mmCIF file with all atom_site columns, C-alpha atoms in Angstrom:
data_model
loop_
_atom_site.group_PDB
_atom_site.id
_atom_site.type_symbol
_atom_site.label_atom_id
_atom_site.label_alt_id
_atom_site.label_comp_id
_atom_site.label_asym_id
_atom_site.label_entity_id
_atom_site.label_seq_id
_atom_site.pdbx_PDB_ins_code
_atom_site.Cartn_x
_atom_site.Cartn_y
_atom_site.Cartn_z
_atom_site.occupancy
_atom_site.B_iso_or_equiv
_atom_site.pdbx_formal_charge
_atom_site.auth_seq_id
_atom_site.auth_comp_id
_atom_site.auth_asym_id
_atom_site.auth_atom_id
_atom_site.pdbx_PDB_model_num
ATOM 1   C CA . MET F 1 1   ? 15.076  2.340   2.444   1.00 0.00 ? 1   MET F CA 1
ATOM 2   C CA . THR F 1 2   ? 17.691  1.470   5.025   1.00 0.00 ? 2   THR F CA 1
ATOM 3   C CA . LEU F 1 3   ? 18.109  -2.034  3.584   1.00 0.00 ? 3   LEU F CA 1
ATOM 4   C CA . ALA F 1 4   ? 18.561  -0.644  0.065   1.00 0.00 ? 4   ALA F CA 1
ATOM 5   C CA . ILE F 1 5   ? 21.181  1.786   1.339   1.00 0.00 ? 5   ILE F CA 1
ATOM 6   C CA . LEU F 1 6   ? 23.065  -0.865  3.312   1.00 0.00 ? 6   LEU F CA 1
ATOM 7   C CA . VAL F 1 7   ? 22.826  -3.745  0.815   1.00 0.00 ? 7   VAL F CA 1
ATOM 8   C CA . PHE F 1 8   ? 22.993  -1.940  -2.545  1.00 0.00 ? 8   PHE F CA 1
ATOM 9   C CA . ASN F 1 9   ? 24.629  1.368   -1.544  1.00 0.00 ? 9   ASN F CA 1
ATOM 10  C CA . PHE F 1 10  ? 21.715  3.086   -3.289  1.00 0.00 ? 10  PHE F CA 1
ATOM 11  C CA . TYR F 1 11  ? 19.246  5.680   -2.051  1.00 0.00 ? 11  TYR F CA 1
ATOM 12  C CA . PRO F 1 12  ? 15.894  4.506   -3.490  1.00 0.00 ? 12  PRO F CA 1
ATOM 13  C CA . VAL F 1 13  ? 14.280  7.945   -3.026  1.00 0.00 ? 13  VAL F CA 1
ATOM 14  C CA . THR F 1 14  ? 15.697  11.427  -2.618  1.00 0.00 ? 14  THR F CA 1
ATOM 15  C CA . ALA F 1 15  ? 14.989  13.811  0.254   1.00 0.00 ? 15  ALA F CA 1
ATOM 16  C CA . VAL F 1 16  ? 12.647  15.832  -2.001  1.00 0.00 ? 16  VAL F CA 1
ATOM 17  C CA . MET F 1 17  ? 10.715  12.649  -2.846  1.00 0.00 ? 17  MET F CA 1
ATOM 18  C CA . ILE F 1 18  ? 10.306  11.875  0.851   1.00 0.00 ? 18  ILE F CA 1
ATOM 19  C CA . VAL F 1 19  ? 8.897   15.358  1.457   1.00 0.00 ? 19  VAL F CA 1
ATOM 20  C CA . MET F 1 20  ? 6.455   14.980  -1.456  1.00 0.00 ? 20  MET F CA 1
ATOM 21  C CA . LEU F 1 21  ? 5.383   11.551  -0.169  1.00 0.00 ? 21  LEU F CA 1
ATOM 22  C CA . ALA F 1 22  ? 4.733   13.049  3.268   1.00 0.00 ? 22  ALA F CA 1
ATOM 23  C CA . LEU F 1 23  ? 2.733   15.976  1.888   1.00 0.00 ? 23  LEU F CA 1
ATOM 24  C CA . LEU F 1 24  ? 0.564   13.777  -0.336  1.00 0.00 ? 24  LEU F CA 1
ATOM 25  C CA . ASN F 1 25  ? 0.059   11.257  2.471   1.00 0.00 ? 25  ASN F CA 1
ATOM 26  C CA . ASP F 1 26  ? -1.314  13.979  4.732   1.00 0.00 ? 26  ASP F CA 1
ATOM 27  C CA . GLY F 1 27  ? -4.127  14.751  2.301   1.00 0.00 ? 27  GLY F CA 1
ATOM 28  C CA . ALA F 1 28  ? -5.364  11.181  2.297   1.00 0.00 ? 28  ALA F CA 1
ATOM 29  C CA . ILE F 1 29  ? -4.745  10.516  5.976   1.00 0.00 ? 29  ILE F CA 1
ATOM 30  C CA . LEU F 1 30  ? -6.827  13.507  7.049   1.00 0.00 ? 30  LEU F CA 1
ATOM 31  C CA . SER F 1 31  ? -9.823  12.102  5.163   1.00 0.00 ? 31  SER F CA 1
ATOM 32  C CA . ILE F 1 32  ? -9.736  8.839   7.157   1.00 0.00 ? 32  ILE F CA 1
ATOM 33  C CA . ALA F 1 33  ? -11.585 10.642  9.959   1.00 0.00 ? 33  ALA F CA 1
ATOM 34  C CA . TYR F 1 34  ? -14.675 10.797  7.709   1.00 0.00 ? 34  TYR F CA 1
ATOM 35  C CA . ASP F 1 35  ? -14.567 7.175   6.566   1.00 0.00 ? 35  ASP F CA 1
ATOM 36  C CA . ASN F 1 36  ? -17.441 4.691   6.897   1.00 0.00 ? 36  ASN F CA 1
ATOM 37  C CA . VAL F 1 37  ? -16.814 2.194   9.694   1.00 0.00 ? 37  VAL F CA 1
ATOM 38  C CA . HIS F 1 38  ? -18.717 -0.348  11.712  1.00 0.00 ? 38  HIS F CA 1
ATOM 39  C CA . TYR F 1 39  ? -18.641 0.515   15.374  1.00 0.00 ? 39  TYR F CA 1
ATOM 40  C CA . ARG F 1 40  ? -19.780 -0.957  18.659  1.00 0.00 ? 40  ARG F CA 1
ATOM 41  C CA . ASN F 1 41  ? -21.686 0.710   21.468  1.00 0.00 ? 41  ASN F CA 1
ATOM 42  C CA . GLN F 1 42  ? -18.988 -0.326  23.954  1.00 0.00 ? 42  GLN F CA 1
ATOM 43  C CA . PRO F 1 43  ? -15.377 0.890   23.890  1.00 0.00 ? 43  PRO F CA 1
ATOM 44  C CA . GLU F 1 44  ? -13.060 -1.150  21.709  1.00 0.00 ? 44  GLU F CA 1
ATOM 45  C CA . ALA F 1 45  ? -10.284 -3.187  23.306  1.00 0.00 ? 45  ALA F CA 1
ATOM 46  C CA . TRP F 1 46  ? -7.434  -3.723  20.888  1.00 0.00 ? 46  TRP F CA 1
ATOM 47  C CA . ASN F 1 47  ? -5.750  -7.086  20.783  1.00 0.00 ? 47  ASN F CA 1
ATOM 48  C CA . MET F 1 48  ? -2.210  -5.781  20.306  1.00 0.00 ? 48  MET F CA 1
ATOM 49  C CA . ARG F 1 49  ? -0.844  -9.242  19.452  1.00 0.00 ? 49  ARG F CA 1
ATOM 50  C CA . VAL F 1 50  ? -3.193  -9.359  16.458  1.00 0.00 ? 50  VAL F CA 1
ATOM 51  C CA . VAL F 1 51  ? -2.669  -5.702  15.482  1.00 0.00 ? 51  VAL F CA 1
ATOM 52  C CA . LEU F 1 52  ? 1.121   -6.008  15.583  1.00 0.00 ? 52  LEU F CA 1
ATOM 53  C CA . GLY F 1 53  ? 1.045   -9.440  13.926  1.00 0.00 ? 53  GLY F CA 1
ATOM 54  C CA . VAL F 1 54  ? -1.055  -8.312  10.956  1.00 0.00 ? 54  VAL F CA 1
ATOM 55  C CA . SER F 1 55  ? 0.989   -5.089  10.689  1.00 0.00 ? 55  SER F CA 1
ATOM 56  C CA . THR F 1 56  ? 4.223   -7.071  10.643  1.00 0.00 ? 56  THR F CA 1
ATOM 57  C CA . VAL F 1 57  ? 2.963   -9.459  7.974   1.00 0.00 ? 57  VAL F CA 1
ATOM 58  C CA . LEU F 1 58  ? 1.754   -6.593  5.752   1.00 0.00 ? 58  LEU F CA 1
ATOM 59  C CA . GLY F 1 59  ? 5.017   -4.722  6.368   1.00 0.00 ? 59  GLY F CA 1
ATOM 60  C CA . ILE F 1 60  ? 7.117   -7.709  5.318   1.00 0.00 ? 60  ILE F CA 1
ATOM 61  C CA . PHE F 1 61  ? 5.073   -8.132  2.152   1.00 0.00 ? 61  PHE F CA 1
ATOM 62  C CA . GLY F 1 62  ? 5.410   -4.397  1.454   1.00 0.00 ? 62  GLY F CA 1
ATOM 63  C CA . VAL F 1 63  ? 9.200   -4.593  1.706   1.00 0.00 ? 63  VAL F CA 1
ATOM 64  C CA . ALA F 1 64  ? 9.220   -7.697  -0.506  1.00 0.00 ? 64  ALA F CA 1
ATOM 65  C CA . ALA F 1 65  ? 7.127   -5.877  -3.121  1.00 0.00 ? 65  ALA F CA 1
ATOM 66  C CA . ALA F 1 66  ? 9.460   -2.865  -3.048  1.00 0.00 ? 66  ALA F CA 1
ATOM 67  C CA . PHE F 1 67  ? 12.563  -5.021  -3.470  1.00 0.00 ? 67  PHE F CA 1
ATOM 68  C CA . GLY F 1 68  ? 10.801  -6.979  -6.209  1.00 0.00 ? 68  GLY F CA 1
ATOM 69  C CA . LEU F 1 69  ? 10.194  -3.800  -8.178  1.00 0.00 ? 69  LEU F CA 1
ATOM 70  C CA . PHE F 1 70  ? 13.748  -2.636  -7.538  1.00 0.00 ? 70  PHE F CA 1
ATOM 71  C CA . TYR F 1 71  ? 15.074  -5.969  -8.814  1.00 0.00 ? 71  TYR F CA 1
ATOM 72  C CA . LEU F 1 72  ? 12.914  -5.803  -11.953 1.00 0.00 ? 72  LEU F CA 1
ATOM 73  C CA . ALA F 1 73  ? 13.937  -2.210  -12.679 1.00 0.00 ? 73  ALA F CA 1
ATOM 74  C CA . ASP F 1 74  ? 17.642  -2.808  -12.048 1.00 0.00 ? 74  ASP F CA 1
ATOM 75  C CA . ARG F 1 75  ? 18.290  -6.339  -13.280 1.00 0.00 ? 75  ARG F CA 1
ATOM 76  C CA . VAL F 1 76  ? 15.531  -7.046  -15.808 1.00 0.00 ? 76  VAL F CA 1
ATOM 77  C CA . PHE F 1 77  ? 14.766  -3.639  -17.368 1.00 0.00 ? 77  PHE F CA 1
ATOM 78  C CA . HIS F 1 78  ? 18.281  -2.190  -16.752 1.00 0.00 ? 78  HIS F CA 1
ATOM 79  C CA . LEU F 1 79  ? 17.015  1.267   -15.841 1.00 0.00 ? 79  LEU F CA 1
ATOM 80  C CA . ASP F 1 80  ? 19.464  3.883   -14.670 1.00 0.00 ? 80  ASP F CA 1
ATOM 81  C CA . ARG F 1 81  ? 19.445  4.883   -10.994 1.00 0.00 ? 81  ARG F CA 1
ATOM 82  C CA . ALA F 1 82  ? 17.581  8.164   -11.536 1.00 0.00 ? 82  ALA F CA 1
ATOM 83  C CA . HIS F 1 83  ? 14.683  6.388   -13.258 1.00 0.00 ? 83  HIS F CA 1
ATOM 84  C CA . ILE F 1 84  ? 14.660  3.691   -10.560 1.00 0.00 ? 84  ILE F CA 1
ATOM 85  C CA . GLN F 1 85  ? 14.303  6.413   -7.921  1.00 0.00 ? 85  GLN F CA 1
ATOM 86  C CA . THR F 1 86  ? 11.266  7.869   -9.693  1.00 0.00 ? 86  THR F CA 1
ATOM 87  C CA . LEU F 1 87  ? 9.831   4.371   -10.119 1.00 0.00 ? 87  LEU F CA 1
ATOM 88  C CA . MET F 1 88  ? 10.281  3.694   -6.399  1.00 0.00 ? 88  MET F CA 1
ATOM 89  C CA . TYR F 1 89  ? 8.765   7.066   -5.479  1.00 0.00 ? 89  TYR F CA 1
ATOM 90  C CA . LEU F 1 90  ? 5.615   6.267   -7.444  1.00 0.00 ? 90  LEU F CA 1
ATOM 91  C CA . LYS F 1 91  ? 5.447   2.706   -6.079  1.00 0.00 ? 91  LYS F CA 1
ATOM 92  C CA . LEU F 1 92  ? 5.737   3.930   -2.475  1.00 0.00 ? 92  LEU F CA 1
ATOM 93  C CA . SER F 1 93  ? 3.045   6.525   -3.067  1.00 0.00 ? 93  SER F CA 1
ATOM 94  C CA . VAL F 1 94  ? 0.558   4.263   -4.848  1.00 0.00 ? 94  VAL F CA 1
ATOM 95  C CA . ALA F 1 95  ? 1.091   1.173   -2.688  1.00 0.00 ? 95  ALA F CA 1
ATOM 96  C CA . GLY F 1 96  ? 1.069   3.236   0.497   1.00 0.00 ? 96  GLY F CA 1
ATOM 97  C CA . HIS F 1 97  ? -2.290  4.738   -0.321  1.00 0.00 ? 97  HIS F CA 1
ATOM 98  C CA . LEU F 1 98  ? -3.744  1.405   -1.414  1.00 0.00 ? 98  LEU F CA 1
ATOM 99  C CA . THR F 1 99  ? -2.749  0.054   1.989   1.00 0.00 ? 99  THR F CA 1
ATOM 100 C CA . ILE F 1 100 ? -5.345  2.391   3.513   1.00 0.00 ? 100 ILE F CA 1
ATOM 101 C CA . PHE F 1 101 ? -8.040  0.278   1.844   1.00 0.00 ? 101 PHE F CA 1
ATOM 102 C CA . LEU F 1 102 ? -6.458  -2.935  3.154   1.00 0.00 ? 102 LEU F CA 1
ATOM 103 C CA . THR F 1 103 ? -6.205  -1.907  6.764   1.00 0.00 ? 103 THR F CA 1
ATOM 104 C CA . ARG F 1 104 ? -9.580  -0.233  7.244   1.00 0.00 ? 104 ARG F CA 1
ATOM 105 C CA . THR F 1 105 ? -11.479 -3.527  7.568   1.00 0.00 ? 105 THR F CA 1
ATOM 106 C CA . ARG F 1 106 ? -10.858 -7.033  8.887   1.00 0.00 ? 106 ARG F CA 1
ATOM 107 C CA . GLY F 1 107 ? -12.685 -8.533  5.919   1.00 0.00 ? 107 GLY F CA 1
ATOM 108 C CA . PRO F 1 108 ? -11.876 -8.130  2.228   1.00 0.00 ? 108 PRO F CA 1
ATOM 109 C CA . PHE F 1 109 ? -11.142 -4.561  1.199   1.00 0.00 ? 109 PHE F CA 1
ATOM 110 C CA . TRP F 1 110 ? -14.563 -4.238  -0.436  1.00 0.00 ? 110 TRP F CA 1
ATOM 111 C CA . SER F 1 111 ? -16.566 -5.456  2.585   1.00 0.00 ? 111 SER F CA 1
ATOM 112 C CA . ILE F 1 112 ? -17.220 -1.899  3.825   1.00 0.00 ? 112 ILE F CA 1
ATOM 113 C CA . ARG F 1 113 ? -17.658 0.829   1.232   1.00 0.00 ? 113 ARG F CA 1
ATOM 114 C CA . PRO F 1 114 ? -15.204 3.716   1.746   1.00 0.00 ? 114 PRO F CA 1
ATOM 115 C CA . ALA F 1 115 ? -16.574 7.204   2.256   1.00 0.00 ? 115 ALA F CA 1
ATOM 116 C CA . PRO F 1 116 ? -16.576 9.333   -0.912  1.00 0.00 ? 116 PRO F CA 1
ATOM 117 C CA . ILE F 1 117 ? -14.199 11.855  0.682   1.00 0.00 ? 117 ILE F CA 1
ATOM 118 C CA . LEU F 1 118 ? -11.666 9.083   1.338   1.00 0.00 ? 118 LEU F CA 1
ATOM 119 C CA . LEU F 1 119 ? -11.877 7.872   -2.265  1.00 0.00 ? 119 LEU F CA 1
ATOM 120 C CA . ILE F 1 120 ? -11.520 11.406  -3.617  1.00 0.00 ? 120 ILE F CA 1
ATOM 121 C CA . ALA F 1 121 ? -8.565  12.163  -1.327  1.00 0.00 ? 121 ALA F CA 1
ATOM 122 C CA . VAL F 1 122 ? -6.700  8.942   -2.105  1.00 0.00 ? 122 VAL F CA 1
ATOM 123 C CA . PHE F 1 123 ? -7.238  8.968   -5.835  1.00 0.00 ? 123 PHE F CA 1
ATOM 124 C CA . GLY F 1 124 ? -6.724  12.732  -6.056  1.00 0.00 ? 124 GLY F CA 1
ATOM 125 C CA . THR F 1 125 ? -3.341  12.518  -4.351  1.00 0.00 ? 125 THR F CA 1
ATOM 126 C CA . GLN F 1 126 ? -2.379  9.575   -6.541  1.00 0.00 ? 126 GLN F CA 1
ATOM 127 C CA . VAL F 1 127 ? -3.244  11.471  -9.703  1.00 0.00 ? 127 VAL F CA 1
ATOM 128 C CA . VAL F 1 128 ? -0.923  14.229  -8.468  1.00 0.00 ? 128 VAL F CA 1
ATOM 129 C CA . ALA F 1 129 ? 1.820   11.719  -7.539  1.00 0.00 ? 129 ALA F CA 1
ATOM 130 C CA . THR F 1 130 ? 1.513   10.024  -10.931 1.00 0.00 ? 130 THR F CA 1
ATOM 131 C CA . LEU F 1 131 ? 1.717   13.333  -12.799 1.00 0.00 ? 131 LEU F CA 1
ATOM 132 C CA . ILE F 1 132 ? 4.766   14.332  -10.741 1.00 0.00 ? 132 ILE F CA 1
ATOM 133 C CA . ALA F 1 133 ? 6.490   11.042  -11.657 1.00 0.00 ? 133 ALA F CA 1
ATOM 134 C CA . VAL F 1 134 ? 5.406   11.012  -15.313 1.00 0.00 ? 134 VAL F CA 1
ATOM 135 C CA . TYR F 1 135 ? 6.482   14.594  -16.034 1.00 0.00 ? 135 TYR F CA 1
ATOM 136 C CA . GLY F 1 136 ? 9.401   14.690  -13.608 1.00 0.00 ? 136 GLY F CA 1
ATOM 137 C CA . LEU F 1 137 ? 8.715   17.489  -11.151 1.00 0.00 ? 137 LEU F CA 1
ATOM 138 C CA . PHE F 1 138 ? 11.877  17.503  -8.957  1.00 0.00 ? 138 PHE F CA 1
ATOM 139 C CA . MET F 1 139 ? 12.840  14.067  -10.332 1.00 0.00 ? 139 MET F CA 1
ATOM 140 C CA . THR F 1 140 ? 13.652  12.254  -13.574 1.00 0.00 ? 140 THR F CA 1
ATOM 141 C CA . PRO F 1 141 ? 10.518  11.954  -15.760 1.00 0.00 ? 141 PRO F CA 1
ATOM 142 C CA . LEU F 1 142 ? 9.196   8.400   -15.893 1.00 0.00 ? 142 LEU F CA 1
ATOM 143 C CA . GLY F 1 143 ? 6.708   8.485   -18.748 1.00 0.00 ? 143 GLY F CA 1
ATOM 144 C CA . TRP F 1 144 ? 3.230   6.965   -18.960 1.00 0.00 ? 144 TRP F CA 1
ATOM 145 C CA . GLY F 1 145 ? 4.356   3.410   -19.812 1.00 0.00 ? 145 GLY F CA 1
ATOM 146 C CA . TRP F 1 146 ? 6.497   3.017   -16.707 1.00 0.00 ? 146 TRP F CA 1
ATOM 147 C CA . ALA F 1 147 ? 3.833   4.697   -14.568 1.00 0.00 ? 147 ALA F CA 1
ATOM 148 C CA . ALA F 1 148 ? 1.253   2.200   -15.856 1.00 0.00 ? 148 ALA F CA 1
ATOM 149 C CA . LEU F 1 149 ? 3.645   -0.644  -15.012 1.00 0.00 ? 149 LEU F CA 1
ATOM 150 C CA . VAL F 1 150 ? 4.036   0.680   -11.443 1.00 0.00 ? 150 VAL F CA 1
ATOM 151 C CA . TRP F 1 151 ? 0.259   1.013   -11.054 1.00 0.00 ? 151 TRP F CA 1
ATOM 152 C CA . GLY F 1 152 ? -0.278  -2.530  -12.332 1.00 0.00 ? 152 GLY F CA 1
ATOM 153 C CA . TYR F 1 153 ? 2.453   -3.890  -10.078 1.00 0.00 ? 153 TYR F CA 1
ATOM 154 C CA . ALA F 1 154 ? 0.996   -2.080  -7.040  1.00 0.00 ? 154 ALA F CA 1
ATOM 155 C CA . LEU F 1 155 ? -2.541  -3.281  -7.810  1.00 0.00 ? 155 LEU F CA 1
ATOM 156 C CA . VAL F 1 156 ? -1.427  -6.912  -8.124  1.00 0.00 ? 156 VAL F CA 1
ATOM 157 C CA . TRP F 1 157 ? 0.385   -6.682  -4.776  1.00 0.00 ? 157 TRP F CA 1
ATOM 158 C CA . PHE F 1 158 ? -2.673  -4.956  -3.298  1.00 0.00 ? 158 PHE F CA 1
ATOM 159 C CA . LEU F 1 159 ? -4.847  -7.955  -4.202  1.00 0.00 ? 159 LEU F CA 1
ATOM 160 C CA . VAL F 1 160 ? -2.231  -10.388 -2.885  1.00 0.00 ? 160 VAL F CA 1
ATOM 161 C CA . ASN F 1 161 ? -1.889  -8.415  0.348   1.00 0.00 ? 161 ASN F CA 1
ATOM 162 C CA . ASP F 1 162 ? -5.662  -8.435  0.865   1.00 0.00 ? 162 ASP F CA 1
ATOM 163 C CA . ARG F 1 163 ? -5.626  -12.242 0.837   1.00 0.00 ? 163 ARG F CA 1
ATOM 164 C CA . VAL F 1 164 ? -2.552  -12.300 3.070   1.00 0.00 ? 164 VAL F CA 1
ATOM 165 C CA . LYS F 1 165 ? -4.338  -9.976  5.525   1.00 0.00 ? 165 LYS F CA 1
ATOM 166 C CA . LEU F 1 166 ? -7.350  -12.301 5.676   1.00 0.00 ? 166 LEU F CA 1
ATOM 167 C CA . LEU F 1 167 ? -5.089  -15.288 6.280   1.00 0.00 ? 167 LEU F CA 1
ATOM 168 C CA . ALA F 1 168 ? -3.152  -13.408 8.976   1.00 0.00 ? 168 ALA F CA 1
ATOM 169 C CA . TYR F 1 169 ? -6.376  -12.551 10.785  1.00 0.00 ? 169 TYR F CA 1
ATOM 170 C CA . ARG F 1 170 ? -7.537  -16.169 10.566  1.00 0.00 ? 170 ARG F CA 1
ATOM 171 C CA . LEU F 1 171 ? -4.264  -17.435 12.000  1.00 0.00 ? 171 LEU F CA 1
ATOM 172 C CA . LEU F 1 172 ? -3.736  -14.766 14.654  1.00 0.00 ? 172 LEU F CA 1
ATOM 173 C CA . ASP F 1 173 ? -7.344  -14.343 15.789  1.00 0.00 ? 173 ASP F CA 1
ATOM 174 C CA . PRO F 1 174 ? -9.330  -17.460 14.798  1.00 0.00 ? 174 PRO F CA 1
ATOM 175 C CA . VAL F 1 175 ? -12.175 -16.837 17.284  1.00 0.00 ? 175 VAL F CA 1
ATOM 176 C CA . GLN F 1 176 ? -12.855 -13.278 16.085  1.00 0.00 ? 176 GLN F CA 1
ATOM 177 C CA . SER F 1 177 ? -12.420 -14.307 12.439  1.00 0.00 ? 177 SER F CA 1
ATOM 178 C CA . ARG F 1 178 ? -15.229 -16.860 12.804  1.00 0.00 ? 178 ARG F CA 1
ATOM 179 C CA . SER F 1 179 ? -17.558 -14.171 14.147  1.00 0.00 ? 179 SER F CA 1
ATOM 180 C CA . VAL F 1 180 ? -17.172 -12.062 10.989  1.00 0.00 ? 180 VAL F CA 1
ATOM 181 C CA . LYS F 1 181 ? -20.134 -12.565 8.668   1.00 0.00 ? 181 LYS F CA 1
ATOM 182 C CA . PRO F 1 182 ? -19.412 -15.380 6.197   1.00 0.00 ? 182 PRO F CA 1
ATOM 183 C CA . SER F 1 183 ? -20.728 -13.226 3.357   1.00 0.00 ? 183 SER F CA 1
ATOM 184 C CA . THR F 1 184 ? -17.797 -10.818 3.823   1.00 0.00 ? 184 THR F CA 1
ATOM 185 C CA . LEU F 1 185 ? -15.149 -13.536 3.715   1.00 0.00 ? 185 LEU F CA 1
ATOM 186 C CA . THR F 1 186 ? -14.065 -15.224 0.548   1.00 0.00 ? 186 THR F CA 1
ATOM 187 C CA . PRO F 1 187 ? -11.964 -18.368 0.210   1.00 0.00 ? 187 PRO F CA 1
ATOM 188 C CA . LEU F 1 188 ? -8.232  -17.860 -0.209  1.00 0.00 ? 188 LEU F CA 1
ATOM 189 C CA . VAL F 1 189 ? -8.154  -20.238 -3.158  1.00 0.00 ? 189 VAL F CA 1
ATOM 190 C CA . ALA F 1 190 ? -10.822 -20.748 -5.750  1.00 0.00 ? 190 ALA F CA 1
#
C-alpha cells in the first residue's frame, strides 16, 4: 500500500476496507489452531534463514501480483479509482487467505489435507468478502464479473506461488528438501 501511495498517489484501499480485512482475517486465523499438521516428538528448531527467505520470496510475489492487478485495472480495463479500490480489497482478501494454504506445508499445498474447520473458516470469510465487494457494502459495488476475474487472478497466482515456494525451499534448504517424501514433491516443469 505504501508503494502505491508513494508512486501513484493513490490509496489502494480505504480505512474501512482495512478494518474489514482485519476482521475477516481473524476468523480464518483463529481456525489455524485446529489444522492438521505433521509434528515431531522433539521440539522444533526453526531455521530463521529459511523462514525469512521463503517469506520474503512469497512477499515479493504477492506485491508483484497486487501491482499486476492494479496495472490491469487502471491501464488495460480503465476502471475508475473507486472500482479499483474494491478490486484491490477483494484481491487482498482472497489472496491473503489462499496464502494460508501455501504456508502451512513445505510440500505442495495439497500434500497435507487441511482440517475441515480451516476450510470452512477460510471459504466462509471469502464468501462474505466477495459478497461485500460484489454488492458494495461500505465500498463501490464491483459486480459478479469483476469478482470472478479477481478470484481467477488470485487462483492463478496461488498456483504460481506454490511452485515458487517449493523452489525457494529447494534453494534455501536443499538438505531438508531432499528429506521430504518424493511423493509429496512434484517437478516444477512438466
